[in-house]
Amino acid sequence: MLIIELYIVNVIFDQAGEIKIQVRATGILSTMPIEEGLTVPWGTNVGKLVMAAYHQHLLSFRIDPAIDGYKNTVVYDDVVRLPQNTKLNPYNVGFVTERNYVEKPGYVEQSPFTNRAYKIINENVINPTSKTPVGYKIAMPARQMLMAGPESFNNSRAQYATQQMWVTKYHDGELYAAGEFTNQSHNDTGLGVWSKRDET
């Protein structure tokens, strides 16, 4: 059975300076035969004797930034409550953002309940209005990651799909999140390797 799935990738650069990426699939189902009257918990019957199995589409986007120069830093901000019953927060409604710096290669966990925001900033250039470093926010809603188990071939070949946000230093030739030849590899040769380097 030959299945062809096409993707539509729209890159939109708007007047506010936002770069938005939209990815859409053609919606062609991955189907297989099923016995009459049978249903299974890993797919949906879509026609007589035809079942479409559940599956995942895992895409990665590589960002090689130069925000007002190449001295860029990756940070993530979490929204947290201010301490209660204090002079600064007498009505217990105050909250702030706490900034964390990504100092070594690796991944940053999703944290939807702290409204975690990932940013690439340049601490050497200050925005004259906000008085904070210039930067770009990477807006990604929290999503389910790779469902294949830790000992699966999928996982061993594509560590990138186990976390949403990875950060590594730039190195020539490191272009593909799962390595250059994913379908012909036995182990991850991409982020699973690069993220273990002892770099700051």
PDB file of C-alpha atoms in Angstrom:
ATOM      1  CA  MET A   1       0.000   0.000   0.000  1.00  0.00           C
ATOM      2  CA  LEU A   2       1.416   3.379  -1.020  1.00  0.00           C
ATOM      3  CA  ILE A   3       0.436   6.330   1.127  1.00  0.00           C
ATOM      4  CA  ILE A   4       1.371   9.832   0.070  1.00  0.00           C
ATOM      5  CA  GLU A   5       0.925  12.596   2.617  1.00  0.00           C
ATOM      6  CA  LEU A   6       1.563  16.160   1.599  1.00  0.00           C
ATOM      7  CA  TYR A   7       2.239  19.080   3.899  1.00  0.00           C
ATOM      8  CA  ILE A   8       1.508  22.728   3.421  1.00  0.00           C
ATOM      9  CA  VAL A   9       3.967  25.047   5.197  1.00  0.00           C
ATOM     10  CA  ASN A  10       3.044  28.733   5.367  1.00  0.00           C
ATOM     11  CA  VAL A  11       5.666  31.162   6.690  1.00  0.00           C
ATOM     12  CA  ILE A  12       4.045  34.516   7.493  1.00  0.00           C
ATOM     13  CA  PHE A  13       6.025  37.631   8.381  1.00  0.00           C
ATOM     14  CA  ASP A  14       3.511  40.233   9.535  1.00  0.00           C
ATOM     15  CA  GLN A  15       3.650  43.991  10.067  1.00  0.00           C
ATOM     16  CA  ALA A  16       4.207  43.618  13.814  1.00  0.00           C
ATOM     17  CA  GLY A  17       7.410  41.655  13.153  1.00  0.00           C
ATOM     18  CA  GLU A  18       5.937  38.273  14.077  1.00  0.00           C
ATOM     19  CA  ILE A  19       7.090  35.246  12.106  1.00  0.00           C
ATOM     20  CA  LYS A  20       4.315  32.669  12.119  1.00  0.00           C
ATOM     21  CA  ILE A  21       4.631  29.138  10.757  1.00  0.00           C
ATOM     22  CA  GLN A  22       1.499  27.207   9.866  1.00  0.00           C
ATOM     23  CA  VAL A  23       1.742  23.515   8.986  1.00  0.00           C
ATOM     24  CA  ARG A  24      -1.187  21.661   7.499  1.00  0.00           C
ATOM     25  CA  ALA A  25      -1.576  18.113   6.205  1.00  0.00           C
ATOM     26  CA  THR A  26      -3.613  17.073   3.191  1.00  0.00           C
ATOM     27  CA  GLY A  27      -5.720  14.785   5.363  1.00  0.00           C
ATOM     28  CA  ILE A  28      -5.082  11.578   3.440  1.00  0.00           C
ATOM     29  CA  LEU A  29      -5.722   8.658   5.803  1.00  0.00           C
ATOM     30  CA  SER A  30      -3.350   5.789   6.506  1.00  0.00           C
ATOM     31  CA  THR A  31      -5.751   2.878   6.038  1.00  0.00           C
ATOM     32  CA  MET A  32      -5.685  -0.899   6.346  1.00  0.00           C
ATOM     33  CA  PRO A  33      -8.214  -3.731   6.093  1.00  0.00           C
ATOM     34  CA  ILE A  34     -10.220  -4.866   9.118  1.00  0.00           C
ATOM     35  CA  GLU A  35     -12.602  -7.747   9.652  1.00  0.00           C
ATOM     36  CA  GLU A  36     -16.297  -7.000   9.361  1.00  0.00           C
ATOM     37  CA  GLY A  37     -17.930  -6.006  12.649  1.00  0.00           C
ATOM     38  CA  LEU A  38     -14.593  -5.534  14.406  1.00  0.00           C
ATOM     39  CA  THR A  39     -13.420  -2.344  16.108  1.00  0.00           C
ATOM     40  CA  VAL A  40     -10.007  -1.737  17.684  1.00  0.00           C
ATOM     41  CA  PRO A  41      -8.781   0.838  20.231  1.00  0.00           C
ATOM     42  CA  TRP A  42      -5.834   1.928  18.019  1.00  0.00           C
ATOM     43  CA  GLY A  43      -7.842   3.203  15.067  1.00  0.00           C
ATOM     44  CA  THR A  44     -11.201   4.308  13.659  1.00  0.00           C
ATOM     45  CA  ASN A  45     -13.353   2.487  11.143  1.00  0.00           C
ATOM     46  CA  VAL A  46     -13.744   4.811   8.162  1.00  0.00           C
ATOM     47  CA  GLY A  47     -15.517   2.547   5.693  1.00  0.00           C
ATOM     48  CA  LYS A  48     -16.663  -1.009   5.154  1.00  0.00           C
ATOM     49  CA  LEU A  49     -13.745  -3.274   6.144  1.00  0.00           C
ATOM     50  CA  VAL A  50     -11.446  -0.226   6.300  1.00  0.00           C
ATOM     51  CA  MET A  51      -9.714   1.123   9.398  1.00  0.00           C
ATOM     52  CA  ALA A  52      -7.472   4.190   9.796  1.00  0.00           C
ATOM     53  CA  ALA A  53      -4.827   3.635  12.477  1.00  0.00           C
ATOM     54  CA  TYR A  54      -3.890   6.364  14.925  1.00  0.00           C
ATOM     55  CA  HIS A  55      -0.460   7.801  14.231  1.00  0.00           C
ATOM     56  CA  GLN A  56       1.620  10.883  14.911  1.00  0.00           C
ATOM     57  CA  HIS A  57       3.099  13.554  12.686  1.00  0.00           C
ATOM     58  CA  LEU A  58       6.288  14.836  14.283  1.00  0.00           C
ATOM     59  CA  LEU A  59       7.872  17.897  12.721  1.00  0.00           C
ATOM     60  CA  SER A  60      10.841  19.951  13.801  1.00  0.00           C
ATOM     61  CA  PHE A  61      11.872  23.493  13.005  1.00  0.00           C
ATOM     62  CA  ARG A  62      15.465  24.645  13.353  1.00  0.00           C
ATOM     63  CA  ILE A  63      16.121  28.241  14.352  1.00  0.00           C
ATOM     64  CA  ASP A  64      19.571  29.723  13.770  1.00  0.00           C
ATOM     65  CA  PRO A  65      19.040  33.236  15.149  1.00  0.00           C
ATOM     66  CA  ALA A  66      20.961  36.470  14.739  1.00  0.00           C
ATOM     67  CA  ILE A  67      18.961  38.935  16.823  1.00  0.00           C
ATOM     68  CA  ASP A  68      20.829  42.229  16.536  1.00  0.00           C
ATOM     69  CA  GLY A  69      24.034  40.184  16.213  1.00  0.00           C
ATOM     70  CA  TYR A  70      25.197  36.678  17.038  1.00  0.00           C
ATOM     71  CA  LYS A  71      25.611  37.003  20.806  1.00  0.00           C
ATOM     72  CA  ASN A  72      22.211  35.525  21.553  1.00  0.00           C
ATOM     73  CA  THR A  73      20.979  33.828  24.722  1.00  0.00           C
ATOM     74  CA  VAL A  74      18.077  31.413  25.176  1.00  0.00           C
ATOM     75  CA  VAL A  75      15.885  31.979  28.225  1.00  0.00           C
ATOM     76  CA  TYR A  76      12.516  30.867  29.494  1.00  0.00           C
ATOM     77  CA  ASP A  77      10.159  32.857  31.687  1.00  0.00           C
ATOM     78  CA  ASP A  78       7.634  31.353  34.114  1.00  0.00           C
ATOM     79  CA  VAL A  79       4.701  33.247  35.610  1.00  0.00           C
ATOM     80  CA  VAL A  80       4.635  32.864  39.408  1.00  0.00           C
ATOM     81  CA  ARG A  81       2.632  34.350  42.274  1.00  0.00           C
ATOM     82  CA  LEU A  82       4.194  36.986  44.481  1.00  0.00           C
ATOM     83  CA  PRO A  83       4.495  36.031  48.149  1.00  0.00           C
ATOM     84  CA  GLN A  84       1.155  36.622  49.864  1.00  0.00           C
ATOM     85  CA  ASN A  85       0.300  39.131  52.586  1.00  0.00           C
ATOM     86  CA  THR A  86       3.322  41.310  51.941  1.00  0.00           C
ATOM     87  CA  LYS A  87       3.670  45.063  51.614  1.00  0.00           C
ATOM     88  CA  LEU A  88       4.086  44.673  47.872  1.00  0.00           C
ATOM     89  CA  ASN A  89       1.142  42.258  47.562  1.00  0.00           C
ATOM     90  CA  PRO A  90      -1.360  43.100  50.345  1.00  0.00           C
ATOM     91  CA  TYR A  91      -4.409  41.876  48.349  1.00  0.00           C
ATOM     92  CA  ASN A  92      -2.707  38.659  47.206  1.00  0.00           C
ATOM     93  CA  VAL A  93      -3.328  39.202  43.498  1.00  0.00           C
ATOM     94  CA  GLY A  94       0.215  39.980  42.356  1.00  0.00           C
ATOM     95  CA  PHE A  95       2.329  37.848  40.055  1.00  0.00           C
ATOM     96  CA  VAL A  96       5.620  38.249  38.204  1.00  0.00           C
ATOM     97  CA  THR A  97       7.763  36.440  35.679  1.00  0.00           C
ATOM     98  CA  GLU A  98      10.880  34.550  36.734  1.00  0.00           C
ATOM     99  CA  ARG A  99      13.645  34.252  34.149  1.00  0.00           C
ATOM    100  CA  ASN A 100      15.802  31.161  33.725  1.00  0.00           C
ATOM    101  CA  TYR A 101      18.837  30.948  31.430  1.00  0.00           C
ATOM    102  CA  VAL A 102      19.633  27.921  29.283  1.00  0.00           C
ATOM    103  CA  GLU A 103      23.340  27.544  30.000  1.00  0.00           C
ATOM    104  CA  LYS A 104      24.110  24.098  28.536  1.00  0.00           C
ATOM    105  CA  PRO A 105      22.892  22.065  25.558  1.00  0.00           C
ATOM    106  CA  GLY A 106      19.744  20.066  26.175  1.00  0.00           C
ATOM    107  CA  TYR A 107      16.002  20.459  26.357  1.00  0.00           C
ATOM    108  CA  VAL A 108      13.628  22.664  28.300  1.00  0.00           C
ATOM    109  CA  GLU A 109      10.555  20.986  29.773  1.00  0.00           C
ATOM    110  CA  GLN A 110       7.081  22.174  28.845  1.00  0.00           C
ATOM    111  CA  SER A 111       5.286  23.982  31.671  1.00  0.00           C
ATOM    112  CA  PRO A 112       1.809  25.100  30.591  1.00  0.00           C
ATOM    113  CA  PHE A 113       0.657  25.833  34.146  1.00  0.00           C
ATOM    114  CA  THR A 114       3.339  28.494  34.595  1.00  0.00           C
ATOM    115  CA  ASN A 115       2.628  29.825  31.089  1.00  0.00           C
ATOM    116  CA  ARG A 116       6.280  29.148  30.239  1.00  0.00           C
ATOM    117  CA  ALA A 117       7.588  31.398  27.456  1.00  0.00           C
ATOM    118  CA  TYR A 118      10.759  30.615  25.524  1.00  0.00           C
ATOM    119  CA  LYS A 119      12.783  33.562  24.216  1.00  0.00           C
ATOM    120  CA  ILE A 120      15.952  34.238  22.266  1.00  0.00           C
ATOM    121  CA  ILE A 121      17.440  37.520  23.454  1.00  0.00           C
ATOM    122  CA  ASN A 122      20.495  39.686  22.900  1.00  0.00           C
ATOM    123  CA  GLU A 123      21.621  41.050  26.265  1.00  0.00           C
ATOM    124  CA  ASN A 124      24.012  43.458  24.542  1.00  0.00           C
ATOM    125  CA  VAL A 125      21.210  45.445  22.879  1.00  0.00           C
ATOM    126  CA  ILE A 126      18.548  47.112  25.045  1.00  0.00           C
ATOM    127  CA  ASN A 127      15.123  48.038  23.722  1.00  0.00           C
ATOM    128  CA  PRO A 128      14.781  51.817  24.340  1.00  0.00           C
ATOM    129  CA  THR A 129      11.108  51.530  25.310  1.00  0.00           C
ATOM    130  CA  SER A 130      10.927  48.415  27.510  1.00  0.00           C
ATOM    131  CA  LYS A 131      14.505  48.837  28.857  1.00  0.00           C
ATOM    132  CA  THR A 132      14.962  45.063  28.446  1.00  0.00           C
ATOM    133  CA  PRO A 133      17.125  43.078  26.007  1.00  0.00           C
ATOM    134  CA  VAL A 134      15.786  42.788  22.475  1.00  0.00           C
ATOM    135  CA  GLY A 135      14.548  39.351  21.541  1.00  0.00           C
ATOM    136  CA  TYR A 136      12.029  37.062  19.928  1.00  0.00           C
ATOM    137  CA  LYS A 137       9.511  34.955  21.816  1.00  0.00           C
ATOM    138  CA  ILE A 138       8.967  31.423  20.560  1.00  0.00           C
ATOM    139  CA  ALA A 139       5.246  30.808  20.982  1.00  0.00           C
ATOM    140  CA  MET A 140       4.526  27.086  21.248  1.00  0.00           C
ATOM    141  CA  PRO A 141       1.524  25.629  23.021  1.00  0.00           C
ATOM    142  CA  ALA A 142       2.344  22.516  25.058  1.00  0.00           C
ATOM    143  CA  ARG A 143       1.800  19.367  23.003  1.00  0.00           C
ATOM    144  CA  GLN A 144       1.917  15.616  23.402  1.00  0.00           C
ATOM    145  CA  MET A 145       5.314  14.253  22.437  1.00  0.00           C
ATOM    146  CA  LEU A 146       6.429  10.940  20.908  1.00  0.00           C
ATOM    147  CA  MET A 147       4.122   8.104  21.970  1.00  0.00           C
ATOM    148  CA  ALA A 148       6.516   5.309  21.005  1.00  0.00           C
ATOM    149  CA  GLY A 149       8.168   3.759  24.063  1.00  0.00           C
ATOM    150  CA  PRO A 150      11.711   4.530  25.260  1.00  0.00           C
ATOM    151  CA  GLU A 151      13.030   1.240  23.849  1.00  0.00           C
ATOM    152  CA  SER A 152      11.383   1.600  20.431  1.00  0.00           C
ATOM    153  CA  PHE A 153      13.307   2.195  17.211  1.00  0.00           C
ATOM    154  CA  ASN A 154      11.338   5.430  16.811  1.00  0.00           C
ATOM    155  CA  ASN A 155      12.661   6.740  20.115  1.00  0.00           C
ATOM    156  CA  SER A 156      16.244   5.604  19.599  1.00  0.00           C
ATOM    157  CA  ARG A 157      16.351   7.257  16.160  1.00  0.00           C
ATOM    158  CA  ALA A 158      14.517  10.470  17.006  1.00  0.00           C
ATOM    159  CA  GLN A 159      15.223  11.772  20.508  1.00  0.00           C
ATOM    160  CA  TYR A 160      14.134  15.234  19.347  1.00  0.00           C
ATOM    161  CA  ALA A 161      10.532  14.031  19.409  1.00  0.00           C
ATOM    162  CA  THR A 162      10.615  13.336  23.161  1.00  0.00           C
ATOM    163  CA  GLN A 163      10.809  17.020  24.124  1.00  0.00           C
ATOM    164  CA  GLN A 164       9.377  20.181  22.621  1.00  0.00           C
ATOM    165  CA  MET A 165      12.269  22.637  22.924  1.00  0.00           C
ATOM    166  CA  TRP A 166      15.959  21.833  22.429  1.00  0.00           C
ATOM    167  CA  VAL A 167      18.920  24.198  22.569  1.00  0.00           C
ATOM    168  CA  THR A 168      22.426  23.547  21.237  1.00  0.00           C
ATOM    169  CA  LYS A 169      25.320  25.683  20.083  1.00  0.00           C
ATOM    170  CA  TYR A 170      25.754  26.141  16.371  1.00  0.00           C
ATOM    171  CA  HIS A 171      28.040  23.681  14.579  1.00  0.00           C
ATOM    172  CA  ASP A 172      28.455  23.380  10.819  1.00  0.00           C
ATOM    173  CA  GLY A 173      26.624  20.427   9.292  1.00  0.00           C
ATOM    174  CA  GLU A 174      24.171  19.950  12.164  1.00  0.00           C
ATOM    175  CA  LEU A 175      21.009  20.560  10.200  1.00  0.00           C
ATOM    176  CA  TYR A 176      18.590  17.732  10.978  1.00  0.00           C
ATOM    177  CA  ALA A 177      17.083  17.128  14.409  1.00  0.00           C
ATOM    178  CA  ALA A 178      17.264  13.328  14.138  1.00  0.00           C
ATOM    179  CA  GLY A 179      20.532  13.237  12.193  1.00  0.00           C
ATOM    180  CA  GLU A 180      21.114  13.094   8.479  1.00  0.00           C
ATOM    181  CA  PHE A 181      19.850   9.582   7.655  1.00  0.00           C
ATOM    182  CA  THR A 182      17.022   8.896  10.115  1.00  0.00           C
ATOM    183  CA  ASN A 183      15.418   6.003   8.246  1.00  0.00           C
ATOM    184  CA  GLN A 184      18.754   4.196   7.821  1.00  0.00           C
ATOM    185  CA  SER A 185      20.101   4.713  11.330  1.00  0.00           C
ATOM    186  CA  HIS A 186      20.038   2.474  14.396  1.00  0.00           C
ATOM    187  CA  ASN A 187      20.586   5.288  16.875  1.00  0.00           C
ATOM    188  CA  ASP A 188      19.993   9.006  17.051  1.00  0.00           C
ATOM    189  CA  THR A 189      22.779  10.961  15.367  1.00  0.00           C
ATOM    190  CA  GLY A 190      21.171  14.368  15.896  1.00  0.00           C
ATOM    191  CA  LEU A 191      19.971  16.185  18.997  1.00  0.00           C
ATOM    192  CA  GLY A 192      20.302  13.035  21.083  1.00  0.00           C
ATOM    193  CA  VAL A 193      24.074  13.336  20.548  1.00  0.00           C
ATOM    194  CA  TRP A 194      24.546  17.099  20.242  1.00  0.00           C
ATOM    195  CA  SER A 195      22.674  17.836  23.476  1.00  0.00           C
ATOM    196  CA  LYS A 196      25.134  15.760  25.509  1.00  0.00           C
ATOM    197  CA  ARG A 197      28.145  17.940  24.670  1.00  0.00           C
ATOM    198  CA  ASP A 198      29.773  19.744  27.573  1.00  0.00           C
ATOM    199  CA  GLU A 199      29.398  23.271  26.219  1.00  0.00           C
ATOM    200  CA  THR A 200      28.271  26.536  27.766  1.00  0.00           C
TER     201      THR A 200
END
